[in-house]
């Protein structure tokens, strides 16, 4: 090629040349002759394949020097790819061994000394045998690389598949030339097809070089097929995403256009006036709710915003719901208190049996409210076992005050939003339960019961107990702000009452805001009267019976209490009475009886054998077994403590799901017994030659607390002395390392548990003597109470004769 044939061309002319040459793609001639020595042109980030036309931008001095050496007789050069693109002047080690022999179709020089563009046509593969020159450009001895392979049915099928995929890729690629599909269809040689498709693939230079170096056209076509399939998958996914985006944009534009048309139509029909009238009535509704002035102005701003938002817009619904929610709240609506102390006392006596101390405190609370209605009332918290009437007491207080009653259960609540709500910007946002229930009640001064305060949970969604701090603080709840409403709402008129089975799980800051009223368990006499006065009548009605069709004797109720229930409250007792009522309903419905009278015999027939029997005499027949008394959130419990000695070296083992505090009590008792062994004529070898094991049965139930210390001392003491403890005696008290008996809590519940278990004598700490008035007289009847200051006093009366 002569130097004077170099021309200046525009970019569109370059594209036209490439498109034209590719359009008449011809398969490389099998007998293409290569010169023995050939000039090599290293290229970066590009691989040329036989049968393809590519443009090359030439700018390096050594490459330009090679072009200057070309003449009309020497038209074939070797195009070889660099291993690393950052090498500016590549040597023999920096280039691959296999490249493509090309003929130069056109050399285009840019004006002003810019880069030179060379359009080349790939002819055939070659291999470098020996580099014979490196300056001013690379020159090497080369040999032609022949394509190898065998045409099979599988190869033909693969060619058809590759053509289909390549045509589809060309249709999905925005920059692919129009004639690419036609060229692909007309290629019959498998090697040429693989080379042409490989040149168009969007893969790395290294991967393209691997295609070039593959001599077997079977393997080459298979590799190209895999890469082509990957590229097709990406293009299809990209096309799908693009289509979805385009569709969404078109839909939005269409909706906007239709909304504008709808506005124009509504304006012509006069519907704009209706919408305006609706919003005006909404504004009037806001003004008539009695909101604080600041809140009202903020809500009215939202109403004004509605006037400029299309009704079909999602934002319109969000704001409209918010405004209507704010209007539905009872900002100024409240029930008038009708506090009549005598009437309130009658209601409490009518609805609840016993609970004298609790009723007295509630009447004091109501009296203060009557004399000082504007005062800040304390938050009451009713604490007691299940089934003792905490919830029904709240209803009675609401009835006595003539207020609405609201109850929500906090058990298992873990999300702070349950109390404070969600921001109104969230989809499906709602206010918290506090405002929801106040809205339902239609009054801003209801009696609001927060049930199960001791069962609130907490996790990553927040701490509901902390959210209740503002609700239950009389100094703060007049400006309670729900996240949804985002405006202060006055809760100071609400009478909050909490309930819990026990107070330990309640967080201290929350517990500190409440006044605790303890509801102890019922005695057997109280349960009998509650059953006769309330439970039987309620269950007779609920089971469709008439009062004349059902009766139950006192002896049968006592049997239900003693033999079929074990609880501080009366919930389980009511379930057993319901079972008897169902049995009666079955008889009456079958016309087998007109009246059903429950006796002790019929209780056994309906409910089966007795479920709870006293185990005192069965458990306390050997030395080392003592009966203790324990308190649980569900009432008092009998606790058996067993001790055993085995040959050993004085070690102490404690089992039975014992907590740290109870374990420490056992160790203190053991140490004290060893310290007083000489005074009690106990041989010191007893502790050297034996190991001791203390076990508290019901091993699956966790137990803890210091009040079992006296029982553990008595158990070990009777074991080392070899004496049995009285079967009708139970004890409770904390023991110190000096042998002092310290006071305990839950006295009433423990005495009631002892009474139900048939205990005749109860050993108590001397400092609990002042608490005995809290124990009902019927519980103390036929029982002896012994008060001790030190554990060494126990040996006078705990051992059997």
PDB file of C-alpha atoms in Angstrom, residues 189-432:
ATOM      1  CA  UNK A 189     -18.371 -22.843   8.376  1.00  0.00           C
ATOM      2  CA  UNK A 190     -18.434 -23.674  12.122  1.00  0.00           C
ATOM      3  CA  UNK A 191     -15.007 -22.123  12.772  1.00  0.00           C
ATOM      4  CA  UNK A 192     -15.951 -18.918  10.969  1.00  0.00           C
ATOM      5  CA  UNK A 193     -19.249 -18.773  12.873  1.00  0.00           C
ATOM      6  CA  UNK A 194     -17.436 -19.149  16.172  1.00  0.00           C
ATOM      7  CA  UNK A 195     -14.920 -16.418  15.211  1.00  0.00           C
ATOM      8  CA  UNK A 196     -17.563 -13.954  14.039  1.00  0.00           C
ATOM      9  CA  UNK A 197     -19.720 -14.402  17.161  1.00  0.00           C
ATOM     10  CA  UNK A 198     -16.669 -14.298  19.463  1.00  0.00           C
ATOM     11  CA  UNK A 199     -15.679 -10.936  17.962  1.00  0.00           C
ATOM     12  CA  UNK A 200     -19.087  -9.492  18.926  1.00  0.00           C
ATOM     13  CA  UNK A 201     -19.275 -10.893  22.473  1.00  0.00           C
ATOM     14  CA  UNK A 202     -19.010  -8.546  25.428  1.00  0.00           C
ATOM     15  CA  UNK A 203     -16.369 -10.559  27.301  1.00  0.00           C
ATOM     16  CA  UNK A 204     -12.881  -9.877  28.618  1.00  0.00           C
ATOM     17  CA  UNK A 205      -9.794  -9.647  26.361  1.00  0.00           C
ATOM     18  CA  UNK A 206      -8.320 -12.718  28.048  1.00  0.00           C
ATOM     19  CA  UNK A 207     -11.442 -14.773  27.284  1.00  0.00           C
ATOM     20  CA  UNK A 208     -11.421 -13.635  23.654  1.00  0.00           C
ATOM     21  CA  UNK A 209      -7.745 -14.637  23.391  1.00  0.00           C
ATOM     22  CA  UNK A 210      -8.717 -18.108  24.653  1.00  0.00           C
ATOM     23  CA  UNK A 211     -11.277 -18.347  21.827  1.00  0.00           C
ATOM     24  CA  UNK A 212      -8.572 -17.333  19.321  1.00  0.00           C
ATOM     25  CA  UNK A 213      -6.062 -19.888  20.635  1.00  0.00           C
ATOM     26  CA  UNK A 214      -8.529 -22.775  20.494  1.00  0.00           C
ATOM     27  CA  UNK A 215      -7.582 -24.780  17.347  1.00  0.00           C
ATOM     28  CA  UNK A 216     -10.572 -27.161  17.488  1.00  0.00           C
ATOM     29  CA  UNK A 217     -13.593 -25.408  16.032  1.00  0.00           C
ATOM     30  CA  UNK A 218     -15.818 -27.924  17.896  1.00  0.00           C
ATOM     31  CA  UNK A 219     -14.518 -26.789  21.264  1.00  0.00           C
ATOM     32  CA  UNK A 220     -14.320 -23.165  20.151  1.00  0.00           C
ATOM     33  CA  UNK A 221     -17.971 -23.136  19.120  1.00  0.00           C
ATOM     34  CA  UNK A 222     -18.980 -24.804  22.402  1.00  0.00           C
ATOM     35  CA  UNK A 223     -17.125 -22.180  24.490  1.00  0.00           C
ATOM     36  CA  UNK A 224     -18.624 -19.365  22.425  1.00  0.00           C
ATOM     37  CA  UNK A 225     -22.070 -20.926  22.896  1.00  0.00           C
ATOM     38  CA  UNK A 226     -21.738 -20.801  26.699  1.00  0.00           C
ATOM     39  CA  UNK A 227     -20.589 -17.155  26.741  1.00  0.00           C
ATOM     40  CA  UNK A 228     -23.284 -16.229  24.242  1.00  0.00           C
ATOM     41  CA  UNK A 229     -25.974 -17.806  26.426  1.00  0.00           C
ATOM     42  CA  UNK A 230     -24.775 -15.799  29.461  1.00  0.00           C
ATOM     43  CA  UNK A 231     -24.798 -12.560  27.492  1.00  0.00           C
ATOM     44  CA  UNK A 232     -28.259 -13.327  26.116  1.00  0.00           C
ATOM     45  CA  UNK A 233     -29.601 -13.919  29.617  1.00  0.00           C
ATOM     46  CA  UNK A 234     -28.240 -10.562  30.801  1.00  0.00           C
ATOM     47  CA  UNK A 235     -29.645  -8.743  27.777  1.00  0.00           C
ATOM     48  CA  UNK A 236     -33.084 -10.327  28.226  1.00  0.00           C
ATOM     49  CA  UNK A 237     -33.116  -9.348  31.899  1.00  0.00           C
ATOM     50  CA  UNK A 238     -32.009  -5.820  31.047  1.00  0.00           C
ATOM     51  CA  UNK A 239     -34.675  -5.592  28.353  1.00  0.00           C
ATOM     52  CA  UNK A 240     -37.329  -6.814  30.809  1.00  0.00           C
ATOM     53  CA  UNK A 241     -36.301  -4.219  33.421  1.00  0.00           C
ATOM     54  CA  UNK A 242     -36.244  -1.493  30.800  1.00  0.00           C
ATOM     55  CA  UNK A 243     -39.717  -2.517  29.655  1.00  0.00           C
ATOM     56  CA  UNK A 244     -41.100  -2.460  33.186  1.00  0.00           C
ATOM     57  CA  UNK A 245     -39.602   0.981  33.833  1.00  0.00           C
ATOM     58  CA  UNK A 246     -40.968   2.247  30.538  1.00  0.00           C
ATOM     59  CA  UNK A 247     -44.378   0.810  31.340  1.00  0.00           C
ATOM     60  CA  UNK A 248     -44.392   2.428  34.801  1.00  0.00           C
ATOM     61  CA  UNK A 249     -43.443   5.803  33.305  1.00  0.00           C
ATOM     62  CA  UNK A 250     -46.128   5.489  30.641  1.00  0.00           C
ATOM     63  CA  UNK A 251     -48.694   4.539  33.289  1.00  0.00           C
ATOM     64  CA  UNK A 252     -47.799   7.553  35.439  1.00  0.00           C
ATOM     65  CA  UNK A 253     -48.014   9.890  32.461  1.00  0.00           C
ATOM     66  CA  UNK A 254     -51.336   8.340  31.439  1.00  0.00           C
ATOM     67  CA  UNK A 255     -52.741   8.719  34.961  1.00  0.00           C
ATOM     68  CA  UNK A 256     -51.649  12.357  35.093  1.00  0.00           C
ATOM     69  CA  UNK A 257     -53.271  13.030  31.731  1.00  0.00           C
ATOM     70  CA  UNK A 258     -56.506  11.315  32.780  1.00  0.00           C
ATOM     71  CA  UNK A 259     -56.544  13.179  36.105  1.00  0.00           C
ATOM     72  CA  UNK A 260     -56.216  16.482  34.301  1.00  0.00           C
ATOM     73  CA  UNK A 261     -59.034  15.466  31.989  1.00  0.00           C
ATOM     74  CA  UNK A 262     -61.108  14.414  34.983  1.00  0.00           C
ATOM     75  CA  UNK A 263     -60.528  17.792  36.594  1.00  0.00           C
ATOM     76  CA  UNK A 264     -61.756  19.526  33.472  1.00  0.00           C
ATOM     77  CA  UNK A 265     -64.832  17.248  33.251  1.00  0.00           C
ATOM     78  CA  UNK A 266     -65.655  17.731  36.946  1.00  0.00           C
ATOM     79  CA  UNK A 267     -65.293  21.451  36.547  1.00  0.00           C
ATOM     80  CA  UNK A 268     -67.772  21.399  33.637  1.00  0.00           C
ATOM     81  CA  UNK A 269     -70.228  19.255  35.617  1.00  0.00           C
ATOM     82  CA  UNK A 270     -69.899  21.395  38.743  1.00  0.00           C
ATOM     83  CA  UNK A 271     -68.375  18.570  40.850  1.00  0.00           C
ATOM     84  CA  UNK A 272     -65.624  20.892  42.027  1.00  0.00           C
ATOM     85  CA  UNK A 273     -68.266  22.670  44.055  1.00  0.00           C
ATOM     86  CA  UNK A 274     -69.253  19.391  45.743  1.00  0.00           C
ATOM     87  CA  UNK A 275     -65.635  18.631  46.652  1.00  0.00           C
ATOM     88  CA  UNK A 276     -65.166  22.161  47.941  1.00  0.00           C
ATOM     89  CA  UNK A 277     -68.342  21.833  49.987  1.00  0.00           C
ATOM     90  CA  UNK A 278     -67.125  18.512  51.436  1.00  0.00           C
ATOM     91  CA  UNK A 279     -63.816  20.038  52.508  1.00  0.00           C
ATOM     92  CA  UNK A 280     -65.614  23.060  53.952  1.00  0.00           C
ATOM     93  CA  UNK A 281     -67.799  20.767  56.067  1.00  0.00           C
ATOM     94  CA  UNK A 282     -64.631  18.941  57.158  1.00  0.00           C
ATOM     95  CA  UNK A 283     -63.149  22.279  58.258  1.00  0.00           C
ATOM     96  CA  UNK A 284     -66.298  22.999  60.284  1.00  0.00           C
ATOM     97  CA  UNK A 285     -66.040  19.568  61.866  1.00  0.00           C
ATOM     98  CA  UNK A 286     -62.459  20.330  62.929  1.00  0.00           C
ATOM     99  CA  UNK A 287     -63.543  23.627  64.488  1.00  0.00           C
ATOM    100  CA  UNK A 288     -66.394  21.998  66.412  1.00  0.00           C
ATOM    101  CA  UNK A 289     -64.356  19.200  68.046  1.00  0.00           C
ATOM    102  CA  UNK A 290     -62.981  21.449  70.767  1.00  0.00           C
ATOM    103  CA  UNK A 291     -59.318  20.842  69.963  1.00  0.00           C
ATOM    104  CA  UNK A 292     -56.734  23.135  71.544  1.00  0.00           C
ATOM    105  CA  UNK A 293     -56.196  26.194  69.382  1.00  0.00           C
ATOM    106  CA  UNK A 294     -52.686  25.203  68.321  1.00  0.00           C
ATOM    107  CA  UNK A 295     -53.756  21.683  67.338  1.00  0.00           C
ATOM    108  CA  UNK A 296     -56.767  23.026  65.461  1.00  0.00           C
ATOM    109  CA  UNK A 297     -54.633  25.356  63.346  1.00  0.00           C
ATOM    110  CA  UNK A 298     -52.313  22.482  62.369  1.00  0.00           C
ATOM    111  CA  UNK A 299     -55.217  20.211  61.395  1.00  0.00           C
ATOM    112  CA  UNK A 300     -56.832  23.015  59.353  1.00  0.00           C
ATOM    113  CA  UNK A 301     -53.576  23.383  57.410  1.00  0.00           C
ATOM    114  CA  UNK A 302     -53.927  19.730  56.382  1.00  0.00           C
ATOM    115  CA  UNK A 303     -57.505  20.383  55.265  1.00  0.00           C
ATOM    116  CA  UNK A 304     -56.240  23.269  53.097  1.00  0.00           C
ATOM    117  CA  UNK A 305     -53.655  20.943  51.574  1.00  0.00           C
ATOM    118  CA  UNK A 306     -56.439  18.558  50.530  1.00  0.00           C
ATOM    119  CA  UNK A 307     -57.873  21.267  48.267  1.00  0.00           C
ATOM    120  CA  UNK A 308     -54.787  21.146  46.054  1.00  0.00           C
ATOM    121  CA  UNK A 309     -54.382  17.346  45.931  1.00  0.00           C
ATOM    122  CA  UNK A 310     -56.332  15.176  43.420  1.00  0.00           C
ATOM    123  CA  UNK A 311     -58.775  12.809  45.100  1.00  0.00           C
ATOM    124  CA  UNK A 312     -57.248   9.863  43.235  1.00  0.00           C
ATOM    125  CA  UNK A 313     -53.840  10.548  44.759  1.00  0.00           C
ATOM    126  CA  UNK A 314     -52.727   8.197  47.582  1.00  0.00           C
ATOM    127  CA  UNK A 315     -51.612  11.244  49.568  1.00  0.00           C
ATOM    128  CA  UNK A 316     -55.207  12.534  49.596  1.00  0.00           C
ATOM    129  CA  UNK A 317     -56.412   9.375  51.369  1.00  0.00           C
ATOM    130  CA  UNK A 318     -53.570   9.524  53.917  1.00  0.00           C
ATOM    131  CA  UNK A 319     -54.268  13.150  54.875  1.00  0.00           C
ATOM    132  CA  UNK A 320     -58.061  12.680  54.828  1.00  0.00           C
ATOM    133  CA  UNK A 321     -57.859   9.668  57.168  1.00  0.00           C
ATOM    134  CA  UNK A 322     -55.550  11.597  59.484  1.00  0.00           C
ATOM    135  CA  UNK A 323     -57.900  14.594  59.695  1.00  0.00           C
ATOM    136  CA  UNK A 324     -60.930  12.392  60.331  1.00  0.00           C
ATOM    137  CA  UNK A 325     -59.024  10.491  63.017  1.00  0.00           C
ATOM    138  CA  UNK A 326     -58.192  13.755  64.749  1.00  0.00           C
ATOM    139  CA  UNK A 327     -61.846  14.834  64.558  1.00  0.00           C
ATOM    140  CA  UNK A 328     -63.100  11.547  66.054  1.00  0.00           C
ATOM    141  CA  UNK A 329     -61.062  11.922  69.238  1.00  0.00           C
ATOM    142  CA  UNK A 330     -63.064  13.132  72.274  1.00  0.00           C
ATOM    143  CA  UNK A 331     -61.068  16.309  72.903  1.00  0.00           C
ATOM    144  CA  UNK A 332     -63.760  17.863  75.124  1.00  0.00           C
ATOM    145  CA  UNK A 333     -66.288  15.043  75.539  1.00  0.00           C
ATOM    146  CA  UNK A 334     -66.332  13.446  78.977  1.00  0.00           C
ATOM    147  CA  UNK A 335     -68.740  11.724  81.307  1.00  0.00           C
ATOM    148  CA  UNK A 336     -69.737  13.518  84.488  1.00  0.00           C
ATOM    149  CA  UNK A 337     -68.488  11.871  87.650  1.00  0.00           C
ATOM    150  CA  UNK A 338     -71.230  10.807  90.024  1.00  0.00           C
ATOM    151  CA  UNK A 339     -69.240   9.889  93.101  1.00  0.00           C
ATOM    152  CA  UNK A 340     -71.504   8.611  95.846  1.00  0.00           C
ATOM    153  CA  UNK A 341     -69.387   6.846  98.454  1.00  0.00           C
ATOM    154  CA  UNK A 342     -72.293   4.821  99.842  1.00  0.00           C
ATOM    155  CA  UNK A 343     -73.341   3.755  96.346  1.00  0.00           C
ATOM    156  CA  UNK A 344     -69.720   2.889  95.485  1.00  0.00           C
ATOM    157  CA  UNK A 345     -69.478   0.772  98.636  1.00  0.00           C
ATOM    158  CA  UNK A 346     -72.689  -1.048  97.721  1.00  0.00           C
ATOM    159  CA  UNK A 347     -71.352  -1.750  94.215  1.00  0.00           C
ATOM    160  CA  UNK A 348     -68.064  -3.126  95.573  1.00  0.00           C
ATOM    161  CA  UNK A 349     -69.903  -5.322  98.101  1.00  0.00           C
ATOM    162  CA  UNK A 350     -72.330  -6.491  95.435  1.00  0.00           C
ATOM    163  CA  UNK A 351     -69.634  -7.422  92.934  1.00  0.00           C
ATOM    164  CA  UNK A 352     -66.895  -8.801  95.234  1.00  0.00           C
ATOM    165  CA  UNK A 353     -66.828 -10.959  98.325  1.00  0.00           C
ATOM    166  CA  UNK A 354     -64.173 -10.293 100.963  1.00  0.00           C
ATOM    167  CA  UNK A 355     -61.167  -8.124  99.975  1.00  0.00           C
ATOM    168  CA  UNK A 356     -61.899  -5.739 102.856  1.00  0.00           C
ATOM    169  CA  UNK A 357     -58.514  -4.012 102.744  1.00  0.00           C
ATOM    170  CA  UNK A 358     -58.724  -3.511  98.981  1.00  0.00           C
ATOM    171  CA  UNK A 359     -62.253  -2.130  99.126  1.00  0.00           C
ATOM    172  CA  UNK A 360     -61.251   0.237 101.918  1.00  0.00           C
ATOM    173  CA  UNK A 361     -58.391   1.652  99.797  1.00  0.00           C
ATOM    174  CA  UNK A 362     -60.643   2.073  96.740  1.00  0.00           C
ATOM    175  CA  UNK A 363     -63.244   3.954  98.802  1.00  0.00           C
ATOM    176  CA  UNK A 364     -60.482   6.227 100.127  1.00  0.00           C
ATOM    177  CA  UNK A 365     -59.385   6.844  96.561  1.00  0.00           C
ATOM    178  CA  UNK A 366     -62.932   7.752  95.480  1.00  0.00           C
ATOM    179  CA  UNK A 367     -63.411  10.003  98.507  1.00  0.00           C
ATOM    180  CA  UNK A 368     -60.344  12.033  97.595  1.00  0.00           C
ATOM    181  CA  UNK A 369     -61.594  12.328  94.013  1.00  0.00           C
ATOM    182  CA  UNK A 370     -64.930  13.626  95.288  1.00  0.00           C
ATOM    183  CA  UNK A 371     -63.381  16.270  97.523  1.00  0.00           C
ATOM    184  CA  UNK A 372     -60.700  17.314  95.010  1.00  0.00           C
ATOM    185  CA  UNK A 373     -61.852  16.543  91.448  1.00  0.00           C
ATOM    186  CA  UNK A 374     -59.033  18.588  89.921  1.00  0.00           C
ATOM    187  CA  UNK A 375     -56.321  16.817  91.893  1.00  0.00           C
ATOM    188  CA  UNK A 376     -53.829  14.471  90.293  1.00  0.00           C
ATOM    189  CA  UNK A 377     -54.885  10.977  91.237  1.00  0.00           C
ATOM    190  CA  UNK A 378     -52.301   8.263  91.825  1.00  0.00           C
ATOM    191  CA  UNK A 379     -52.076   5.390  89.368  1.00  0.00           C
ATOM    192  CA  UNK A 380     -53.376   2.269  91.115  1.00  0.00           C
ATOM    193  CA  UNK A 381     -51.802  -1.119  90.415  1.00  0.00           C
ATOM    194  CA  UNK A 382     -53.731  -4.190  91.541  1.00  0.00           C
ATOM    195  CA  UNK A 383     -51.316  -7.034  92.267  1.00  0.00           C
ATOM    196  CA  UNK A 384     -52.399 -10.565  92.999  1.00  0.00           C
ATOM    197  CA  UNK A 385     -52.677 -14.150  91.740  1.00  0.00           C
ATOM    198  CA  UNK A 386     -54.848 -14.988  88.724  1.00  0.00           C
ATOM    199  CA  UNK A 387     -58.570 -15.244  89.340  1.00  0.00           C
ATOM    200  CA  UNK A 388     -58.838 -13.039  92.452  1.00  0.00           C
ATOM    201  CA  UNK A 389     -60.899 -10.327  90.720  1.00  0.00           C
ATOM    202  CA  UNK A 390     -58.436  -7.643  89.574  1.00  0.00           C
ATOM    203  CA  UNK A 391     -60.217  -6.933  86.280  1.00  0.00           C
ATOM    204  CA  UNK A 392     -63.708  -7.002  87.806  1.00  0.00           C
ATOM    205  CA  UNK A 393     -62.539  -4.506  90.448  1.00  0.00           C
ATOM    206  CA  UNK A 394     -61.635  -2.095  87.645  1.00  0.00           C
ATOM    207  CA  UNK A 395     -65.132  -2.490  86.190  1.00  0.00           C
ATOM    208  CA  UNK A 396     -66.650  -1.810  89.595  1.00  0.00           C
ATOM    209  CA  UNK A 397     -64.608   1.374  89.989  1.00  0.00           C
ATOM    210  CA  UNK A 398     -65.789   2.568  86.560  1.00  0.00           C
ATOM    211  CA  UNK A 399     -69.380   1.732  87.515  1.00  0.00           C
ATOM    212  CA  UNK A 400     -69.053   3.608  90.802  1.00  0.00           C
ATOM    213  CA  UNK A 401     -67.708   6.690  89.003  1.00  0.00           C
ATOM    214  CA  UNK A 402     -70.242   6.427  86.151  1.00  0.00           C
ATOM    215  CA  UNK A 403     -67.338   6.337  83.691  1.00  0.00           C
ATOM    216  CA  UNK A 404     -66.633   4.291  80.577  1.00  0.00           C
ATOM    217  CA  UNK A 405     -64.406   1.242  81.111  1.00  0.00           C
ATOM    218  CA  UNK A 406     -61.506   0.328  78.811  1.00  0.00           C
ATOM    219  CA  UNK A 407     -59.205  -2.661  79.129  1.00  0.00           C
ATOM    220  CA  UNK A 408     -56.162  -3.603  77.061  1.00  0.00           C
ATOM    221  CA  UNK A 409     -53.882  -6.558  77.675  1.00  0.00           C
ATOM    222  CA  UNK A 410     -50.166  -5.821  77.628  1.00  0.00           C
ATOM    223  CA  UNK A 411     -49.150  -9.485  77.861  1.00  0.00           C
ATOM    224  CA  UNK A 412     -46.584 -10.316  75.191  1.00  0.00           C
ATOM    225  CA  UNK A 413     -46.561  -6.776  73.768  1.00  0.00           C
ATOM    226  CA  UNK A 414     -43.106  -6.101  72.270  1.00  0.00           C
ATOM    227  CA  UNK A 415     -43.612  -3.193  69.891  1.00  0.00           C
ATOM    228  CA  UNK A 416     -43.464   0.365  71.193  1.00  0.00           C
ATOM    229  CA  UNK A 417     -45.764   1.367  68.323  1.00  0.00           C
ATOM    230  CA  UNK A 418     -48.587  -0.539  70.071  1.00  0.00           C
ATOM    231  CA  UNK A 419     -48.545   2.295  72.627  1.00  0.00           C
ATOM    232  CA  UNK A 420     -47.388   5.292  70.589  1.00  0.00           C
ATOM    233  CA  UNK A 421     -48.540   4.346  67.086  1.00  0.00           C
ATOM    234  CA  UNK A 422     -46.692   4.794  63.760  1.00  0.00           C
ATOM    235  CA  UNK A 423     -45.757   7.908  61.846  1.00  0.00           C
ATOM    236  CA  UNK A 424     -48.596   8.738  59.471  1.00  0.00           C
ATOM    237  CA  UNK A 425     -46.180   8.707  56.516  1.00  0.00           C
ATOM    238  CA  UNK A 426     -45.970   4.892  56.722  1.00  0.00           C
ATOM    239  CA  UNK A 427     -48.375   2.766  54.694  1.00  0.00           C
ATOM    240  CA  UNK A 428     -51.165   1.456  56.919  1.00  0.00           C
ATOM    241  CA  UNK A 429     -50.104   3.686  59.837  1.00  0.00           C
ATOM    242  CA  UNK A 430     -52.449   3.868  62.831  1.00  0.00           C
ATOM    243  CA  UNK A 431     -52.444   5.482  66.275  1.00  0.00           C
ATOM    244  CA  UNK A 432     -51.389   3.423  69.282  1.00  0.00           C
TER     245      UNK A 432
END
